[in-house]
PDB file of C-alpha atoms in Angstrom:
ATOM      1  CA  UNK A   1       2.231 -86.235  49.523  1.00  0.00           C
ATOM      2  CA  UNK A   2       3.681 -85.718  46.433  1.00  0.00           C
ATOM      3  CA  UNK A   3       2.978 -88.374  43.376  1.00  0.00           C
ATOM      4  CA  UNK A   4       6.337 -87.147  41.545  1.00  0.00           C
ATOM      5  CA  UNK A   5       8.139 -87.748  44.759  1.00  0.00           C
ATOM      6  CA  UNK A   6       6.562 -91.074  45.110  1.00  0.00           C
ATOM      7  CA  UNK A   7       7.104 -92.335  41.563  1.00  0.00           C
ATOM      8  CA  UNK A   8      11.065 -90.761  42.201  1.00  0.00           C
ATOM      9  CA  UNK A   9      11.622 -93.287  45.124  1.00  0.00           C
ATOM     10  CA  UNK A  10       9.959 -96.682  43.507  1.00  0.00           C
ATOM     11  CA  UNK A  11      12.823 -95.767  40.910  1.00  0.00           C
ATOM     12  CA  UNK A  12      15.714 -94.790  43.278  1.00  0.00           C
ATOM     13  CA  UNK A  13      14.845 -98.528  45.142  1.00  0.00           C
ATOM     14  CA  UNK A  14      14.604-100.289  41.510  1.00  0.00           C
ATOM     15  CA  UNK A  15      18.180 -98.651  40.447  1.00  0.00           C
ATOM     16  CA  UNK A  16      19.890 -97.563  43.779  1.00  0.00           C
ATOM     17  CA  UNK A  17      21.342 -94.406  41.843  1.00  0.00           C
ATOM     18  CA  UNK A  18      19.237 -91.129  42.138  1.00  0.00           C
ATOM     19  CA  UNK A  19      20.883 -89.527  38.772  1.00  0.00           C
ATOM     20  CA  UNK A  20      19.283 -92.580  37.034  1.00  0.00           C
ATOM     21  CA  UNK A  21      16.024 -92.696  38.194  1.00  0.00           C
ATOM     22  CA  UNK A  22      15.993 -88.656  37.694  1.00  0.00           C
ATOM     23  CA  UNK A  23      16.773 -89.139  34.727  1.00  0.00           C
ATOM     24  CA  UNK A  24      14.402 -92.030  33.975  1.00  0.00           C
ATOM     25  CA  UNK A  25      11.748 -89.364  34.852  1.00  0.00           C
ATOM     26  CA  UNK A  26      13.124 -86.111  32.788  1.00  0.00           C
ATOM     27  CA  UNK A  27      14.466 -84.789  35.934  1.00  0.00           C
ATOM     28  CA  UNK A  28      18.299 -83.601  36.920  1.00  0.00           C
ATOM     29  CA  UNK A  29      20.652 -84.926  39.606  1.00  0.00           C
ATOM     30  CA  UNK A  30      19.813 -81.562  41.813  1.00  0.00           C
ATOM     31  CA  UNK A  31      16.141 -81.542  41.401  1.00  0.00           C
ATOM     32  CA  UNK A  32      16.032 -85.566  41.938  1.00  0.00           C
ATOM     33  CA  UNK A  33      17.542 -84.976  45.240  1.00  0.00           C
ATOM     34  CA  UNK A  34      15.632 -82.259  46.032  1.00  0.00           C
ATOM     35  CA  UNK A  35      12.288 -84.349  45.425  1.00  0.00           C
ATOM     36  CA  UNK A  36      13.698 -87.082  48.021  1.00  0.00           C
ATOM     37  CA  UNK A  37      14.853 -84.910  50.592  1.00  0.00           C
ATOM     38  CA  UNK A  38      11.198 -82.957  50.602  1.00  0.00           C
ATOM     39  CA  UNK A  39       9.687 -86.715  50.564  1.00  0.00           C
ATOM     40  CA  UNK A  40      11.872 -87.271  53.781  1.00  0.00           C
ATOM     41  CA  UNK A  41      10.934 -83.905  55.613  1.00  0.00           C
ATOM     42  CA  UNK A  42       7.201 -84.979  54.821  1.00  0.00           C
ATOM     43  CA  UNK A  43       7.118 -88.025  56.088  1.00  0.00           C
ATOM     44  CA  UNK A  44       9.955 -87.065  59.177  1.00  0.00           C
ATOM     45  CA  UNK A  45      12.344 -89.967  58.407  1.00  0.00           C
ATOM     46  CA  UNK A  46      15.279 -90.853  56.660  1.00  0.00           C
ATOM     47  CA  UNK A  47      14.178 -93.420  53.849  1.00  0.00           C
ATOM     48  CA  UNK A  48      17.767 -93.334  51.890  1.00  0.00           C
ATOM     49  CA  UNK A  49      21.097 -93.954  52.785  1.00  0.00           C
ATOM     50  CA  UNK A  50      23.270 -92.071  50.421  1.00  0.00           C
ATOM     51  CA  UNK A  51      27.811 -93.004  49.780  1.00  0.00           C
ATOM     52  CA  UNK A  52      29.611 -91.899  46.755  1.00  0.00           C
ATOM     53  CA  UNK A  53      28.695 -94.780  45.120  1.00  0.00           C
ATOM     54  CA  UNK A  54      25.149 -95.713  45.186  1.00  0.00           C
ATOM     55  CA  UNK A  55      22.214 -94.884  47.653  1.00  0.00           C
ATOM     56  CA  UNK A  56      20.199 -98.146  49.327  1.00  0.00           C
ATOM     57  CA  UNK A  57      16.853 -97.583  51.246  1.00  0.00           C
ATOM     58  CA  UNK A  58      17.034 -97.503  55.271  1.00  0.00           C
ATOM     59  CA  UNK A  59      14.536 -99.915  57.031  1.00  0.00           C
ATOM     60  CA  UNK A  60      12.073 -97.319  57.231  1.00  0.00           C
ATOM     61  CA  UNK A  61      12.791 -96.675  53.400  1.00  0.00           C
ATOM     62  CA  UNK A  62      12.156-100.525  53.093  1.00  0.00           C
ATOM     63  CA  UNK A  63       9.133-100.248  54.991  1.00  0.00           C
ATOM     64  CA  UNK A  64       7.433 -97.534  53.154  1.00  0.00           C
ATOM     65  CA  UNK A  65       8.171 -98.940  49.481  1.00  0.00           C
ATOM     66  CA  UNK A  66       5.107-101.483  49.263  1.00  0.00           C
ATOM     67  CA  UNK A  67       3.154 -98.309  50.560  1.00  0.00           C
ATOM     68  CA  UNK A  68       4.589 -96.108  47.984  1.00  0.00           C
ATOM     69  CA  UNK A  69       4.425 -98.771  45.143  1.00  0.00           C
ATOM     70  CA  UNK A  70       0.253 -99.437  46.332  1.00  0.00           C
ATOM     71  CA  UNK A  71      -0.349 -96.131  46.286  1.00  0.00           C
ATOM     72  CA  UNK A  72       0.957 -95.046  42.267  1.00  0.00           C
ATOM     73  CA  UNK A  73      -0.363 -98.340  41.363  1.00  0.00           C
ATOM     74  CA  UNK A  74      -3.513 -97.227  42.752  1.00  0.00           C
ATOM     75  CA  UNK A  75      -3.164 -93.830  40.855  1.00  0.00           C
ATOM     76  CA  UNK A  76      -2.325 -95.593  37.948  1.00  0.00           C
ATOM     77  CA  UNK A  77      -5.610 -97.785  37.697  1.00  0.00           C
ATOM     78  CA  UNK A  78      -7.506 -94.514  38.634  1.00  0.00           C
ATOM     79  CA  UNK A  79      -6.226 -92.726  35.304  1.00  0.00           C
ATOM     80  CA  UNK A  80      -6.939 -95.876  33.157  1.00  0.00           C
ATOM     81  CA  UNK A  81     -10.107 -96.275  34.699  1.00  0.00           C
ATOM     82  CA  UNK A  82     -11.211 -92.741  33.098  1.00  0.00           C
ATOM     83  CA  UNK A  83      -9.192 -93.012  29.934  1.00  0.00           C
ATOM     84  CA  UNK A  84      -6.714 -90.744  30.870  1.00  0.00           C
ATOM     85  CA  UNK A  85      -3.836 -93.652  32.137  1.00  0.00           C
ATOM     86  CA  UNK A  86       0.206 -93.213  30.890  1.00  0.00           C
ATOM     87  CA  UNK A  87       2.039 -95.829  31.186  1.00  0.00           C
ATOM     88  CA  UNK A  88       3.798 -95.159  27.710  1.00  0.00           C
ATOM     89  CA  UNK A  89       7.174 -96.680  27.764  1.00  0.00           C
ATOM     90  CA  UNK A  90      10.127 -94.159  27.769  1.00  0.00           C
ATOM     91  CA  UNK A  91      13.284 -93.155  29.324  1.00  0.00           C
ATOM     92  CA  UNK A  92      16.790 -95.451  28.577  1.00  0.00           C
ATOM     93  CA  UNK A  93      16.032 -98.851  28.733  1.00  0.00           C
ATOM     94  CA  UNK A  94      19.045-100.210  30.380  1.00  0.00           C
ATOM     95  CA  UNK A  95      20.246-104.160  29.362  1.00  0.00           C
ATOM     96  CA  UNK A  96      22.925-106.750  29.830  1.00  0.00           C
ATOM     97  CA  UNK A  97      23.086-110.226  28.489  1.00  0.00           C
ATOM     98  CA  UNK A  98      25.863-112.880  27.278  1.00  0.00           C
ATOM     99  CA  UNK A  99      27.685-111.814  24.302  1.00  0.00           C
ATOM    100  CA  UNK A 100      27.073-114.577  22.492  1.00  0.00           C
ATOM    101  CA  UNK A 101      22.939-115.011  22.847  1.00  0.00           C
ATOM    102  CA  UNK A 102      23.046-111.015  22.497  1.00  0.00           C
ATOM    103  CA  UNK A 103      24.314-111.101  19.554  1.00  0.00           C
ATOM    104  CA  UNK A 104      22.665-113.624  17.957  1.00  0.00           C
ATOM    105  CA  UNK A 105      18.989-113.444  19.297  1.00  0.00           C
ATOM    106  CA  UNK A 106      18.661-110.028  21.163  1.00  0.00           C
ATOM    107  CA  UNK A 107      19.971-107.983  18.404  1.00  0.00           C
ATOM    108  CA  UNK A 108      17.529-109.249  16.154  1.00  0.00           C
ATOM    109  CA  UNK A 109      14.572-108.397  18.630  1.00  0.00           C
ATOM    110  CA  UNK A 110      15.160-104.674  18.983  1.00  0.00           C
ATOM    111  CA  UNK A 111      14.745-103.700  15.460  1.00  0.00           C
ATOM    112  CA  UNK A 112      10.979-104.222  15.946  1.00  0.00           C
ATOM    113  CA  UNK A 113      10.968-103.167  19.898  1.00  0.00           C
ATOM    114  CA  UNK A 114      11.896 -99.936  19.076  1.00  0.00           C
ATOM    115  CA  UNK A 115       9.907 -99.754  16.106  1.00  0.00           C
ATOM    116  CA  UNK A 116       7.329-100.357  18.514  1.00  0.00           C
ATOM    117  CA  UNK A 117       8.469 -98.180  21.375  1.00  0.00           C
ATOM    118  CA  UNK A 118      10.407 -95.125  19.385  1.00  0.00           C
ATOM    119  CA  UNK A 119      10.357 -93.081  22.746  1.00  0.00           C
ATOM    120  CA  UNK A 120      12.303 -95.787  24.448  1.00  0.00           C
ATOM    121  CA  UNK A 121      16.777 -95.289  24.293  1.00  0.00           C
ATOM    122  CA  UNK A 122      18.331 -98.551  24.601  1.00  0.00           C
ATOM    123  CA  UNK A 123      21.722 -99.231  26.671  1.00  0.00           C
ATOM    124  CA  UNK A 124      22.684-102.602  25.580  1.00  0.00           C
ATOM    125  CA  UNK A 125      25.944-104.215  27.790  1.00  0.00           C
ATOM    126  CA  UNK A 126      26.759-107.438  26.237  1.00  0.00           C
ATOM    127  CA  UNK A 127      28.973-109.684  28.663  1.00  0.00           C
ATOM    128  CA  UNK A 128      29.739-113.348  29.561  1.00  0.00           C
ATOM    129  CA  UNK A 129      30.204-112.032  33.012  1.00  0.00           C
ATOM    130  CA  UNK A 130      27.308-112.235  35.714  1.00  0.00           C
ATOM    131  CA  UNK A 131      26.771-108.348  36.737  1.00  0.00           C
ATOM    132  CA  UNK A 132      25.289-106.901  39.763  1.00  0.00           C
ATOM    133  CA  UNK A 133      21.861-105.064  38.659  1.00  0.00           C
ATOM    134  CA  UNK A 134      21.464-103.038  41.303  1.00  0.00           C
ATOM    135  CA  UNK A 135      25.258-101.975  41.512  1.00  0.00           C
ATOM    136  CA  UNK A 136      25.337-101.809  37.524  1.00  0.00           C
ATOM    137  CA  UNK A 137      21.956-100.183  37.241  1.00  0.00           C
ATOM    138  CA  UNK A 138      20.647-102.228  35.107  1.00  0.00           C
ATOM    139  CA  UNK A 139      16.941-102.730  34.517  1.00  0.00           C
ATOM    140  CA  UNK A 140      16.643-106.429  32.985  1.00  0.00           C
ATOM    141  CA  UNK A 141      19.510-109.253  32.333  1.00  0.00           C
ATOM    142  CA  UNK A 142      18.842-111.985  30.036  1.00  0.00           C
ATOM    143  CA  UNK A 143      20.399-115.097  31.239  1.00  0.00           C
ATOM    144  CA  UNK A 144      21.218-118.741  31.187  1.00  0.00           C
ATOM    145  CA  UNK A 145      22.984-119.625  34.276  1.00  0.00           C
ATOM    146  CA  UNK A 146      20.831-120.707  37.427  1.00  0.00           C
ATOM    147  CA  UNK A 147      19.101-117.220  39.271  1.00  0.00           C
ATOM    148  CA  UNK A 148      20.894-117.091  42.691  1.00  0.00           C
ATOM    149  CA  UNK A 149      19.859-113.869  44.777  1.00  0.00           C
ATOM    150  CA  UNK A 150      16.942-113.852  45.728  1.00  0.00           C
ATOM    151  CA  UNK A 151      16.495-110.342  45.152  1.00  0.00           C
ATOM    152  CA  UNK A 152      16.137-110.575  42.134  1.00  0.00           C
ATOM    153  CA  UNK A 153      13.012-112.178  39.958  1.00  0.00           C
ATOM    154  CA  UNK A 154      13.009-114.211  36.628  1.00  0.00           C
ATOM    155  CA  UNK A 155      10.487-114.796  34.054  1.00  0.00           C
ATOM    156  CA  UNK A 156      11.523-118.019  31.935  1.00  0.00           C
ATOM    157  CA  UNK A 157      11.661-116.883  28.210  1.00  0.00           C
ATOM    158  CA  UNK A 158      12.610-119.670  26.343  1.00  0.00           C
ATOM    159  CA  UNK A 159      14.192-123.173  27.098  1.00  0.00           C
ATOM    160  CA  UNK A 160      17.992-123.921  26.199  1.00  0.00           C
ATOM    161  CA  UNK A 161      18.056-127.020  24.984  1.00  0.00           C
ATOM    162  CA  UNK A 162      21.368-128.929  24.923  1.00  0.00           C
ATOM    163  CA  UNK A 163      22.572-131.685  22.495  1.00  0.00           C
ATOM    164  CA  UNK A 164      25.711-133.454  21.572  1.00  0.00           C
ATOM    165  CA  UNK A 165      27.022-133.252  18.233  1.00  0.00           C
ATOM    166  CA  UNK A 166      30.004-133.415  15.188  1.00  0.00           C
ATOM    167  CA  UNK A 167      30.667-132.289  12.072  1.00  0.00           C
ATOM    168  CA  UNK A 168      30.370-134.637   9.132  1.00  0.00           C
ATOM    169  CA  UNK A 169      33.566-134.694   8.707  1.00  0.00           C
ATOM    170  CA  UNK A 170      34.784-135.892  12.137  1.00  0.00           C
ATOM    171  CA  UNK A 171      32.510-138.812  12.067  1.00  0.00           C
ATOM    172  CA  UNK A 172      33.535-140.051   9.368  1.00  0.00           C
ATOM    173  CA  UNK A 173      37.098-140.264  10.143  1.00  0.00           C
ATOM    174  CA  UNK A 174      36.470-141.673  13.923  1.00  0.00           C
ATOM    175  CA  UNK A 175      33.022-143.147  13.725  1.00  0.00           C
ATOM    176  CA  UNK A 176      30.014-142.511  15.397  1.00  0.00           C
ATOM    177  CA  UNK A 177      29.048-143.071  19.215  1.00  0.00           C
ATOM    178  CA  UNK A 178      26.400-145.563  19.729  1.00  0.00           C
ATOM    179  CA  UNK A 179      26.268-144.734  23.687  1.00  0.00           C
ATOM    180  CA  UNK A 180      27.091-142.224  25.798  1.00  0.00           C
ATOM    181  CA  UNK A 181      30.080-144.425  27.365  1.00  0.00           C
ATOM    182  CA  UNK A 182      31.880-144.213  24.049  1.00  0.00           C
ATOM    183  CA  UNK A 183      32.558-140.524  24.538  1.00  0.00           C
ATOM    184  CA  UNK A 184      35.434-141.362  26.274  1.00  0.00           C
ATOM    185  CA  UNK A 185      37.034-142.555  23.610  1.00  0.00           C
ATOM    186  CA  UNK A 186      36.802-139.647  21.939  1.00  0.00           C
ATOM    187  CA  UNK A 187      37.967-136.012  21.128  1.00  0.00           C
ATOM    188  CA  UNK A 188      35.488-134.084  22.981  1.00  0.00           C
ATOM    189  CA  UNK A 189      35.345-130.250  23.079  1.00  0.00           C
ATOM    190  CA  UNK A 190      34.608-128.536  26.606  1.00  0.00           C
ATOM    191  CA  UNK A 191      33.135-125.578  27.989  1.00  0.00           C
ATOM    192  CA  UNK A 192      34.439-124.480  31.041  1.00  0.00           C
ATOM    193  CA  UNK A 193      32.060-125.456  33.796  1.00  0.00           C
ATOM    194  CA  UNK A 194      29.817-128.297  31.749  1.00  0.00           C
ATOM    195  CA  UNK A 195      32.388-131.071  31.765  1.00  0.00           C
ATOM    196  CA  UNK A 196      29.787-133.679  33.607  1.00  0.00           C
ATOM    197  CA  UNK A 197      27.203-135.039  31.261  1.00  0.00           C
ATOM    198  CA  UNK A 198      23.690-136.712  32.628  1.00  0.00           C
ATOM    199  CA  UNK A 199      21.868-138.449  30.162  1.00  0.00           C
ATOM    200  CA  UNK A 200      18.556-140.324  30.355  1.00  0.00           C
ATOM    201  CA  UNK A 201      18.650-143.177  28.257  1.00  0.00           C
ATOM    202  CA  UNK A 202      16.156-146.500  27.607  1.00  0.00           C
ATOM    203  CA  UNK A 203      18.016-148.265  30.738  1.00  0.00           C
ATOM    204  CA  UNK A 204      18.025-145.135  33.235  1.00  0.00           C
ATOM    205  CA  UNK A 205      20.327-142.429  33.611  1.00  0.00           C
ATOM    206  CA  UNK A 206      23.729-142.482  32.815  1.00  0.00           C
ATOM    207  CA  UNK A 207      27.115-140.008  33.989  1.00  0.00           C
ATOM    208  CA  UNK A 208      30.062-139.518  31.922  1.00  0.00           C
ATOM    209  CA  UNK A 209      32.739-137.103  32.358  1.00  0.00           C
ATOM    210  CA  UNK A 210      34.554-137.353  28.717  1.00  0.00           C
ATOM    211  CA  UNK A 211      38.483-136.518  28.552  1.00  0.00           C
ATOM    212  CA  UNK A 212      38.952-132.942  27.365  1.00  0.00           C
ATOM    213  CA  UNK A 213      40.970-132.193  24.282  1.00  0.00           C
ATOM    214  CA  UNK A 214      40.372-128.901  24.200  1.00  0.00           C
ATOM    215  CA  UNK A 215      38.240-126.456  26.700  1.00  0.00           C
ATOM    216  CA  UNK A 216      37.395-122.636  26.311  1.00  0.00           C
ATOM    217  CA  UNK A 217      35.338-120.836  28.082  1.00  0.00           C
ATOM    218  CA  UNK A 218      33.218-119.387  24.901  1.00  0.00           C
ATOM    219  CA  UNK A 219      30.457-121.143  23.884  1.00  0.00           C
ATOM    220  CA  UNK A 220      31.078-119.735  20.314  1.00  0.00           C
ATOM    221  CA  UNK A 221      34.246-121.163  20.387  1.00  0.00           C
ATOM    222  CA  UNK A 222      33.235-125.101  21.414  1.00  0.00           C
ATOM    223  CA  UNK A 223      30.545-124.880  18.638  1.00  0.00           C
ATOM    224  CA  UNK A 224      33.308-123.522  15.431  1.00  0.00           C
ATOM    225  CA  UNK A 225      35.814-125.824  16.803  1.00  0.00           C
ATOM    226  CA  UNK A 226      33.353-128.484  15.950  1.00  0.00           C
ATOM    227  CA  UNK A 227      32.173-127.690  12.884  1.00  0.00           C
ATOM    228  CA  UNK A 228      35.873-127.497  11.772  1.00  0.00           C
ATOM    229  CA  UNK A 229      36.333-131.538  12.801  1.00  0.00           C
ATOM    230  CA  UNK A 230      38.270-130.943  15.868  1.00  0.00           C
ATOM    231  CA  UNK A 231      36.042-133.279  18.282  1.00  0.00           C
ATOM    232  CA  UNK A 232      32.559-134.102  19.552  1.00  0.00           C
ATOM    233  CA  UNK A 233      30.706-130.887  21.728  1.00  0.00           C
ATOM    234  CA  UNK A 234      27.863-130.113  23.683  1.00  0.00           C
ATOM    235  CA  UNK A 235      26.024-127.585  22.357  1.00  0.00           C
ATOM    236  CA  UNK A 236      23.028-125.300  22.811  1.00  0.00           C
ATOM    237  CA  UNK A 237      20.613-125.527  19.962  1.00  0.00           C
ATOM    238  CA  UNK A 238      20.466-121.688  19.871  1.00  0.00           C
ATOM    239  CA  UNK A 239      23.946-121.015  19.153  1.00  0.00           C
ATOM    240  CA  UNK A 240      23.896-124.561  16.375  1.00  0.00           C
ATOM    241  CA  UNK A 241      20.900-124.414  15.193  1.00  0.00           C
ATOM    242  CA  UNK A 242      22.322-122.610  11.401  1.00  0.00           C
ATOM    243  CA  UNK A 243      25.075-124.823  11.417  1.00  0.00           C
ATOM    244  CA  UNK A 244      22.993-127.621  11.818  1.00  0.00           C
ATOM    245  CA  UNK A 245      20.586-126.523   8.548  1.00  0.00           C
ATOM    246  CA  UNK A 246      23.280-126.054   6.536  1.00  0.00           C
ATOM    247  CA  UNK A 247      24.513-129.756   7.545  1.00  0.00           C
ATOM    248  CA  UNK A 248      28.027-128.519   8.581  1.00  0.00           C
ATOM    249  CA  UNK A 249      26.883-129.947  12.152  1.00  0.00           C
ATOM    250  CA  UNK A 250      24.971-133.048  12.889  1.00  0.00           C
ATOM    251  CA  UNK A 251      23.046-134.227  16.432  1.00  0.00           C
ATOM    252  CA  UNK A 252      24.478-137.611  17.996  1.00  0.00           C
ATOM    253  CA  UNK A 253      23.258-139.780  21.033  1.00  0.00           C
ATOM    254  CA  UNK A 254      19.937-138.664  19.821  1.00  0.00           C
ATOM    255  CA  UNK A 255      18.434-141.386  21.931  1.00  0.00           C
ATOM    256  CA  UNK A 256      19.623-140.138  24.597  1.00  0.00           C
ATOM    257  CA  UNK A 257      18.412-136.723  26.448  1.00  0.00           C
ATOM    258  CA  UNK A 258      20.687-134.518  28.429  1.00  0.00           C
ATOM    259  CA  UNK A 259      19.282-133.942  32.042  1.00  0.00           C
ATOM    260  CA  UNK A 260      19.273-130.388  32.105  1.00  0.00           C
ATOM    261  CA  UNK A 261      16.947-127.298  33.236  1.00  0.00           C
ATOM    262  CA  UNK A 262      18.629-125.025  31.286  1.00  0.00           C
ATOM    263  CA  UNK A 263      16.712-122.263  30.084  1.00  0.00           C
ATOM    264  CA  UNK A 264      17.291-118.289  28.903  1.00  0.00           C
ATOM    265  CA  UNK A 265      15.779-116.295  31.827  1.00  0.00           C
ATOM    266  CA  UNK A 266      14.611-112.771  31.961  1.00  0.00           C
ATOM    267  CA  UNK A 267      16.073-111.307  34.950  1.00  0.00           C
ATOM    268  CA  UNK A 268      14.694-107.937  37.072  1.00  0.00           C
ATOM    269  CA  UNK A 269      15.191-106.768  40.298  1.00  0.00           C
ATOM    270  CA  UNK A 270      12.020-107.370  43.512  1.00  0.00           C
ATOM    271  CA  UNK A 271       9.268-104.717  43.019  1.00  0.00           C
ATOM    272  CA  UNK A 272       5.389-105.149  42.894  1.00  0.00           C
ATOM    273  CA  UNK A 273       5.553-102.108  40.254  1.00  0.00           C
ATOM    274  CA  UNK A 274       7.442-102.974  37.478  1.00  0.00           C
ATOM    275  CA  UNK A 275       8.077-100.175  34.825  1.00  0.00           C
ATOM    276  CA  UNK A 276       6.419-100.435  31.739  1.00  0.00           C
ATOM    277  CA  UNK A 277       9.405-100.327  29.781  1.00  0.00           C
ATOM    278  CA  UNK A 278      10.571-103.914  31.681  1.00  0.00           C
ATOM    279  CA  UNK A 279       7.406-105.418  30.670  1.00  0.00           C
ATOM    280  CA  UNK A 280       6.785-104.337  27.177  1.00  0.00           C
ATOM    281  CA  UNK A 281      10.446-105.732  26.580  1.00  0.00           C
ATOM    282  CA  UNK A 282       9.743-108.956  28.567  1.00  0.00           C
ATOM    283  CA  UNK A 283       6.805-109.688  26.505  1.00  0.00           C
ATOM    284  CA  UNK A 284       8.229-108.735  23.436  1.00  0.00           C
ATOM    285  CA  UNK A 285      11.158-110.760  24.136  1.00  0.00           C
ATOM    286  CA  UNK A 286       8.733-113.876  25.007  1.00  0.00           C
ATOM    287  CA  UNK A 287       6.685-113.348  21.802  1.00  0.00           C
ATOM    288  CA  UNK A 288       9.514-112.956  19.239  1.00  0.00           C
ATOM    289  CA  UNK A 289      10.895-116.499  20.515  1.00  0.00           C
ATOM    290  CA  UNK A 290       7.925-118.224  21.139  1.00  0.00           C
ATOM    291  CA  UNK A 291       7.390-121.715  22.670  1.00  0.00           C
ATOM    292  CA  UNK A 292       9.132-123.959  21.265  1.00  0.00           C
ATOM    293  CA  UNK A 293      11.971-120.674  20.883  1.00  0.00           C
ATOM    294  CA  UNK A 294      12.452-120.284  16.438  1.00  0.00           C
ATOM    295  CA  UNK A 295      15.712-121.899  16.621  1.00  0.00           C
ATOM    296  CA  UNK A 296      14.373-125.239  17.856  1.00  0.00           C
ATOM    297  CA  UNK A 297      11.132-124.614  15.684  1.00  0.00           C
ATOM    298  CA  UNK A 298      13.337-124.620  12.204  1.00  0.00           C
ATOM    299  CA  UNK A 299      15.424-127.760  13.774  1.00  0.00           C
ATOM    300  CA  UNK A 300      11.969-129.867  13.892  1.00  0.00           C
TER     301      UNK A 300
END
């Protein structure tokens, strides 16, 4: 049986497109169908199901995958064992994460990634919008909204810590809530899906759901509107955390703490042999933010 082959087909199942995981390997569309149609005739079943679209494995493709994955892992720890192991990261590098966290803490990181890894081509999407991995190709999502397939696996990166605050200015024309009942008598800024605020406070927790004056779906867009006085906002530290320094934004309700288990995730799809281009850029990630993440490390 055929290692190339083998290492061909843990790809194909990672990225459901054979041109990609060809090409992930230095090989073209023709040859990377070649190399699973010989793996088929060897092993006398069908193992893909190719459409126009994408390919997904058959059961008996499912079924041989932990076999196939054992056995280069096995080859793998073989080389290394003798000196002679490769698991130099290279090929495209293929990425997706919100717009606003990309920009502001993933650009930053891949100065020094690819300093690191110069054989490595990064494909960076950067969208608000939850995409399929598989159906997108994509190799790792970074994330802050609650992991729902199962399909997929998550490696916690940082946490995203959530407070409410104002600008200077606003407080001082409206005053300053002592509690978080008094929200409600205030101009509070919204983000589309976070209008119900827990808080755990010295006499137990406490719900509020404060009247909207103005919502958007941008978290960028909450956090500007309150610097410039419009209202009171929930924010995440990471995308407040300059404004805060430089005083044009200001924490209230310290007392009390959001209830949230919020946190920016690392997102990959199932396989026991993850490609070393993942990890390297999951640990890299996890290093460059450290625990607590910068941005809450220059608020203390």
């Amino acid at each position: 049986m055929n290692i190339e082959h083998l290492k061909l087909f843990v790809r194909l199942a990672a990225t459901h497109n054979i041109s990609q995981a060809g090409q992930e390997l230095g090989l073209s569309p023709a040859v990377s169908s070649s190399h699973i149609n010989k793996l088929e005739e060897a092993l006398g079943v069908r193992l893909v199901h190719r459409t126009t679209r994408k390919v997904s494995l058959t059961e008996e493709g499912m079924a041989f995958l932990p076999h196939a994955e054992e056995v280069l892992a096995s080859v793998e720890a073989a080389r290394a064992a003798v000196g002679v192991g490769d698991s130099i990261p290279k090929g495209t590098l293929r990425i997706t994460a919100p717009a606003s966290f990309g920009r502001m803490h993933l650009m930053p990181v891949l100065k020094t990634f690819q300093e690191k890894y110069p054989d490595l081509v990064i494909d960076l999407r950067l969208t608000d919008s939850i995409v399929d991995l598989i159906e997108g190709g994509f190799d790792v999502a970074i994330r802050n909204a609650e992991l729902k397939d199962s399909s997929l696996i998550a490696r916690k990166l940082a946490v995203d810590k959530r407070i409410i605050c104002a600008s200077p200015e606003y407080l001082s024309k409206n005053g300053k809530p002592s509690k978080p009942e008094d929200l409600k008598e205030h101009k509070f800024l919204s983000l589309s899906g976070l209008e119900n605020l827990l808080f755990d406070g010295p006499d137990g927790r406490i719900h509020v759901k404060p009247q909207a004056s103005f919502k958007t779906d941008h978290g960028e867009a909450v956090r500007d509107a309150c610097v410039n006085g419009m209202g009171i906002a929930l924010c995440a530290t990471w995308i407040a955390y300059e404004h805060m320094k430089r005083g044009e934004l200001v924490e209230i309700l310290a007392d009390y703490t959001l209830v949230s288990d919020a946190a920016i995730w690392a997102v990959y799809p199932s396989s026991r042999l993850l490609a070393p281009k993942v990890r390297v850029f999951i640990d890299h990630l996890a290093d460059f933010y450290g625990n607590p993440p910068y941005w809450d490390r220059e608020l203390a």
